[in-house]
PDB file of C-alpha atoms in Angstrom:
ATOM      1  CA  MET A  10      41.051   1.949  11.136  1.00 47.00           C
ATOM      2  CA  LEU A  11      39.384   5.337  10.836  1.00 53.00           C
ATOM      3  CA  ASN A  12      41.314   8.459  10.020  1.00 58.00           C
ATOM      4  CA  ASN A  13      40.758  11.621  12.065  1.00 61.00           C
ATOM      5  CA  THR A  14      38.297  13.195   9.590  1.00 59.00           C
ATOM      6  CA  GLU A  15      36.061  10.114   9.504  1.00 63.00           C
ATOM      7  CA  ASN A  16      36.255   9.864  13.295  1.00 69.00           C
ATOM      8  CA  GLU A  17      35.126  13.509  13.715  1.00 68.00           C
ATOM      9  CA  LEU A  18      32.268  12.949  11.254  1.00 65.00           C
ATOM     10  CA  LEU A  19      31.068   9.895  13.183  1.00 69.00           C
ATOM     11  CA  LYS A  20      31.260  11.814  16.467  1.00 66.00           C
ATOM     12  CA  SER A  21      29.250  14.656  14.995  1.00 64.00           C
ATOM     13  CA  HIS A  22      26.512  12.298  13.782  1.00 64.00           C
ATOM     14  CA  TYR A  23      26.531  10.456  17.091  1.00 64.00           C
ATOM     15  CA  TRP A  24      25.851  13.645  19.063  1.00 67.00           C
ATOM     16  CA  GLY A  25      23.303  14.846  16.518  1.00 69.00           C
ATOM     17  CA  PRO A  26      22.684  18.361  15.285  1.00 72.00           C
ATOM     18  CA  SER A  27      22.912  21.479  17.399  1.00 73.00           C
ATOM     19  CA  ALA A  28      19.789  22.350  19.382  1.00 71.00           C
ATOM     20  CA  GLU A  29      19.691  25.634  17.479  1.00 78.00           C
ATOM     21  CA  VAL A  30      18.157  25.557  14.021  1.00 85.00           C
ATOM     22  CA  THR A  31      18.155  28.323  11.462  1.00 89.00           C
ATOM     23  CA  SER A  32      15.276  29.206   9.175  1.00 94.00           C
ATOM     24  CA  VAL A  33      16.376  30.569   5.795  1.00 94.00           C
ATOM     25  CA  PRO A  34      14.216  32.172   3.067  1.00 93.00           C
ATOM     26  CA  CYS A  35      15.849  30.419   0.087  1.00 93.00           C
ATOM     27  CA  TYR A  36      18.207  27.592  -0.839  1.00 94.00           C
ATOM     28  CA  PHE A  37      19.867  26.515  -4.100  1.00 94.00           C
ATOM     29  CA  VAL A  38      20.133  22.742  -4.651  1.00 94.00           C
ATOM     30  CA  ASN A  39      19.914  20.293  -7.577  1.00 91.00           C
ATOM     31  CA  GLY A  40      20.047  23.229 -10.008  1.00 93.00           C
ATOM     32  CA  TYR A  41      16.935  24.886  -8.536  1.00 94.00           C
ATOM     33  CA  ASN A  42      16.478  28.059  -6.515  1.00 93.00           C
ATOM     34  CA  PHE A  43      13.907  27.116  -3.855  1.00 95.00           C
ATOM     35  CA  GLN A  44      12.129  29.723  -1.736  1.00 94.00           C
ATOM     36  CA  THR A  45       9.401  29.616   0.870  1.00 94.00           C
ATOM     37  CA  GLU A  46       5.846  30.433  -0.113  1.00 92.00           C
ATOM     38  CA  ARG A  47       5.962  33.557   2.073  1.00 91.00           C
ATOM     39  CA  GLN A  48       9.166  34.735   0.345  1.00 87.00           C
ATOM     40  CA  ASN A  49       7.348  34.556  -3.018  1.00 81.00           C
ATOM     41  CA  THR A  50       4.167  36.459  -2.131  1.00 80.00           C
ATOM     42  CA  GLU A  51       5.049  39.633  -4.049  1.00 78.00           C
ATOM     43  CA  LYS A  52       6.958  38.014  -6.918  1.00 79.00           C
ATOM     44  CA  SER A  53       5.822  36.995 -10.367  1.00 77.00           C
ATOM     45  CA  THR A  54       7.795  33.733 -10.162  1.00 80.00           C
ATOM     46  CA  MET A  55       6.933  30.638  -8.152  1.00 86.00           C
ATOM     47  CA  ASN A  56       9.935  28.957  -6.534  1.00 92.00           C
ATOM     48  CA  TYR A  57       8.154  27.112  -3.730  1.00 94.00           C
ATOM     49  CA  GLY A  58       6.585  24.161  -5.582  1.00 95.00           C
ATOM     50  CA  VAL A  59       8.250  20.796  -4.973  1.00 97.00           C
ATOM     51  CA  CYS A  60       7.949  17.239  -6.191  1.00 95.00           C
ATOM     52  CA  VAL A  61       9.400  14.220  -4.443  1.00 93.00           C
ATOM     53  CA  LYS A  62       9.684  11.048  -6.469  1.00 84.00           C
ATOM     54  CA  SER A  63       7.968   7.976  -5.110  1.00 75.00           C
ATOM     55  CA  SER A  64      10.087   5.088  -3.931  1.00 68.00           C
ATOM     56  CA  SER A  65       9.578   3.536  -7.365  1.00 58.00           C
ATOM     57  CA  TYR A  66      11.025   5.873 -10.002  1.00 54.00           C
ATOM     58  CA  THR A  67       8.937   4.173 -12.691  1.00 54.00           C
ATOM     59  CA  ASP A  68       5.652   4.854 -10.893  1.00 59.00           C
ATOM     60  CA  VAL A  69       5.053   8.583 -11.505  1.00 57.00           C
ATOM     61  CA  ASP A  70       1.471   8.308 -10.225  1.00 63.00           C
ATOM     62  CA  ASN A  71       2.787   8.125  -6.663  1.00 75.00           C
ATOM     63  CA  ASP A  72       4.974  11.225  -6.659  1.00 88.00           C
ATOM     64  CA  PHE A  73       4.292  13.764  -3.925  1.00 92.00           C
ATOM     65  CA  TYR A  74       3.614  17.433  -4.707  1.00 95.00           C
ATOM     66  CA  GLY A  75       3.798  20.226  -2.174  1.00 96.00           C
ATOM     67  CA  ILE A  76       4.534  23.810  -1.237  1.00 96.00           C
ATOM     68  CA  ILE A  77       7.548  24.861   0.849  1.00 97.00           C
ATOM     69  CA  LYS A  78       6.389  26.526   4.054  1.00 96.00           C
ATOM     70  CA  GLU A  79       9.815  26.755   5.723  1.00 97.00           C
ATOM     71  CA  ILE A  80      13.462  25.997   4.897  1.00 97.00           C
ATOM     72  CA  ILE A  81      15.342  24.752   7.953  1.00 96.00           C
ATOM     73  CA  GLN A  82      19.094  24.398   8.355  1.00 93.00           C
ATOM     74  CA  LEU A  83      20.399  21.884  10.900  1.00 89.00           C
ATOM     75  CA  THR A  84      23.998  22.481  11.972  1.00 86.00           C
ATOM     76  CA  TYR A  85      26.255  19.740  13.286  1.00 79.00           C
ATOM     77  CA  LEU A  86      29.270  20.137  15.573  1.00 74.00           C
ATOM     78  CA  ILE A  87      31.711  19.791  12.708  1.00 70.00           C
ATOM     79  CA  PRO A  88      32.122  23.159  10.991  1.00 66.00           C
ATOM     80  CA  ASP A  89      30.524  23.396   7.553  1.00 70.00           C
ATOM     81  CA  LEU A  90      28.306  20.348   8.060  1.00 79.00           C
ATOM     82  CA  HIS A  91      24.709  21.435   7.465  1.00 84.00           C
ATOM     83  CA  ILE A  92      21.583  19.569   6.506  1.00 88.00           C
ATOM     84  CA  ILE A  93      18.734  21.443   4.831  1.00 94.00           C
ATOM     85  CA  LEU A  94      15.137  20.332   5.360  1.00 95.00           C
ATOM     86  CA  PHE A  95      12.042  21.619   3.600  1.00 97.00           C
ATOM     87  CA  LYS A  96       8.888  21.785   5.710  1.00 96.00           C
ATOM     88  CA  CYS A  97       6.060  21.347   3.220  1.00 96.00           C
ATOM     89  CA  ARG A  98       2.307  21.226   2.866  1.00 95.00           C
ATOM     90  CA  TRP A  99       1.574  18.129   0.767  1.00 95.00           C
ATOM     91  CA  VAL A 100      -1.277  17.266  -1.571  1.00 95.00           C
ATOM     92  CA  ASP A 101      -2.936  13.944  -0.821  1.00 92.00           C
ATOM     93  CA  PRO A 102      -1.665  11.654  -3.628  1.00 88.00           C
ATOM     94  CA  VAL A 103      -4.962   9.734  -3.712  1.00 88.00           C
ATOM     95  CA  ARG A 104      -7.734  12.322  -3.253  1.00 91.00           C
ATOM     96  CA  GLY A 105      -5.855  15.467  -4.303  1.00 92.00           C
ATOM     97  CA  MET A 106      -4.147  14.371  -7.483  1.00 92.00           C
ATOM     98  CA  LYS A 107      -5.320  13.494 -10.996  1.00 91.00           C
ATOM     99  CA  VAL A 108      -3.197  12.085 -13.802  1.00 89.00           C
ATOM    100  CA  HIS A 109      -4.243  12.284 -17.431  1.00 86.00           C
ATOM    101  CA  PRO A 110      -3.891   8.643 -18.580  1.00 83.00           C
ATOM    102  CA  ARG A 111      -2.653   9.381 -22.080  1.00 84.00           C
ATOM    103  CA  TYR A 112      -0.437  12.449 -21.685  1.00 81.00           C
ATOM    104  CA  TYR A 113       0.672  12.093 -18.051  1.00 82.00           C
ATOM    105  CA  LEU A 114      -0.400  15.629 -17.203  1.00 86.00           C
ATOM    106  CA  PHE A 115      -0.778  16.132 -13.459  1.00 91.00           C
ATOM    107  CA  ASP A 116      -3.379  18.187 -11.608  1.00 93.00           C
ATOM    108  CA  VAL A 117      -3.328  18.826  -7.863  1.00 94.00           C
ATOM    109  CA  ASN A 118      -5.841  20.178  -5.378  1.00 94.00           C
ATOM    110  CA  PHE A 119      -4.442  21.884  -2.263  1.00 91.00           C
ATOM    111  CA  LYS A 120      -7.821  21.668  -0.558  1.00 92.00           C
ATOM    112  CA  LYS A 121      -7.191  17.921  -0.322  1.00 93.00           C
ATOM    113  CA  LEU A 122      -4.091  17.746   1.857  1.00 91.00           C
ATOM    114  CA  TYR A 123      -1.994  14.798   2.964  1.00 89.00           C
ATOM    115  CA  LEU A 124      -2.547  14.782   6.718  1.00 83.00           C
ATOM    116  CA  LYS A 125       0.256  12.460   7.810  1.00 79.00           C
ATOM    117  CA  ASP A 126       3.070  13.635  10.099  1.00 80.00           C
ATOM    118  CA  GLU A 127       5.691  13.372   7.353  1.00 84.00           C
ATOM    119  CA  ILE A 128       6.027  17.062   6.507  1.00 91.00           C
ATOM    120  CA  PHE A 129       9.836  17.313   6.242  1.00 94.00           C
ATOM    121  CA  ILE A 130      12.049  16.231   3.353  1.00 94.00           C
ATOM    122  CA  LEU A 131      15.743  16.557   2.627  1.00 94.00           C
ATOM    123  CA  ALA A 132      16.379  19.353   0.139  1.00 95.00           C
ATOM    124  CA  GLN A 133      18.411  16.984  -2.051  1.00 94.00           C
ATOM    125  CA  GLN A 134      15.329  14.782  -2.612  1.00 92.00           C
ATOM    126  CA  THR A 135      13.347  17.413  -4.487  1.00 94.00           C
ATOM    127  CA  VAL A 136      12.778  18.727  -7.968  1.00 94.00           C
ATOM    128  CA  GLN A 137      11.053  22.028  -8.601  1.00 95.00           C
ATOM    129  CA  VAL A 138       7.577  22.406 -10.077  1.00 96.00           C
ATOM    130  CA  TYR A 139       5.115  25.232 -10.396  1.00 93.00           C
ATOM    131  CA  PHE A 140       1.352  25.195 -10.218  1.00 93.00           C
ATOM    132  CA  THR A 141      -0.935  27.141 -12.525  1.00 91.00           C
ATOM    133  CA  ARG A 142      -4.687  27.649 -12.663  1.00 86.00           C
ATOM    134  CA  TYR A 143      -6.737  26.545 -15.639  1.00 79.00           C
ATOM    135  CA  PRO A 144      -8.061  29.375 -17.835  1.00 76.00           C
ATOM    136  CA  THR A 145     -11.648  28.242 -17.410  1.00 73.00           C
ATOM    137  CA  PHE A 146     -14.765  29.100 -15.477  1.00 74.00           C
ATOM    138  CA  LYS A 147     -15.897  25.480 -15.150  1.00 75.00           C
ATOM    139  CA  ARG A 148     -16.626  24.505 -11.572  1.00 75.00           C
ATOM    140  CA  ASP A 149     -14.989  21.093 -11.874  1.00 74.00           C
ATOM    141  CA  LYS A 150     -11.580  22.778 -12.389  1.00 75.00           C
ATOM    142  CA  ALA A 151     -11.997  25.591  -9.824  1.00 78.00           C
ATOM    143  CA  ASP A 152      -9.814  24.048  -7.103  1.00 87.00           C
ATOM    144  CA  TRP A 153      -7.438  22.148  -9.363  1.00 91.00           C
ATOM    145  CA  LEU A 154      -4.011  23.387 -10.489  1.00 92.00           C
ATOM    146  CA  ALA A 155      -1.943  22.043 -13.365  1.00 92.00           C
ATOM    147  CA  VAL A 156       1.599  20.935 -12.493  1.00 94.00           C
ATOM    148  CA  ALA A 157       4.517  22.033 -14.662  1.00 92.00           C
ATOM    149  CA  LYS A 158       8.013  20.660 -14.148  1.00 89.00           C
ATOM    150  CA  VAL A 159      10.850  23.187 -14.088  1.00 90.00           C
ATOM    151  CA  LYS A 160      14.134  22.597 -15.892  1.00 90.00           C
ATOM    152  CA  ALA A 161      17.130  22.686 -13.549  1.00 90.00           C
ATOM    153  CA  ARG A 162      19.746  25.375 -14.047  1.00 83.00           C
ATOM    154  CA  ARG A 163      23.437  24.919 -13.391  1.00 69.00           C
ATOM    155  CA  VAL A 164      24.040  28.301 -11.778  1.00 61.00           C
ATOM    156  CA  VAL A 165      21.956  30.983 -10.158  1.00 54.00           C
ATOM    157  CA  ASP A 166      21.746  34.181 -12.182  1.00 55.00           C
ATOM    158  CA  GLU A 167      22.622  36.722  -9.483  1.00 55.00           C
ATOM    159  CA  SER A 168      22.446  39.722 -11.824  1.00 52.00           C
ATOM    160  CA  LYS A 169      18.659  40.014 -11.416  1.00 51.00           C
TER     161      LYS A 169
END
């Protein structure tokens, strides 16, 4: 027997989200402050890099790396029930990613994109990363960016 709260939740999922969606510039989840790439254009920080773990948590070579293009909020009929999706541009994990075999350092190339239709992820699935250029003039590194994982914070420092 379902109680009233569970019954309302099932009804809400049955009918699906509202036809109206909201686009937001930032979202805090998993200890990270995520922002869209456009929101970060004039900032010295990078809060739009994401990593999604592969289905096998032991196989780090198959993680997906991307850039948040849009943060979308789906609203359901039940008040305060929202689902946040990140619309991302993904690096091709085969052609656009290199892994240093000894140190597990990751490099990505955003000129080699993953062209599948799977551009959305749930915000809760992500960890934050940032991408940095190599300090070199060598042509073989020109399009490649090093990946750095970001340590999660417990709270957002709103004083800044």
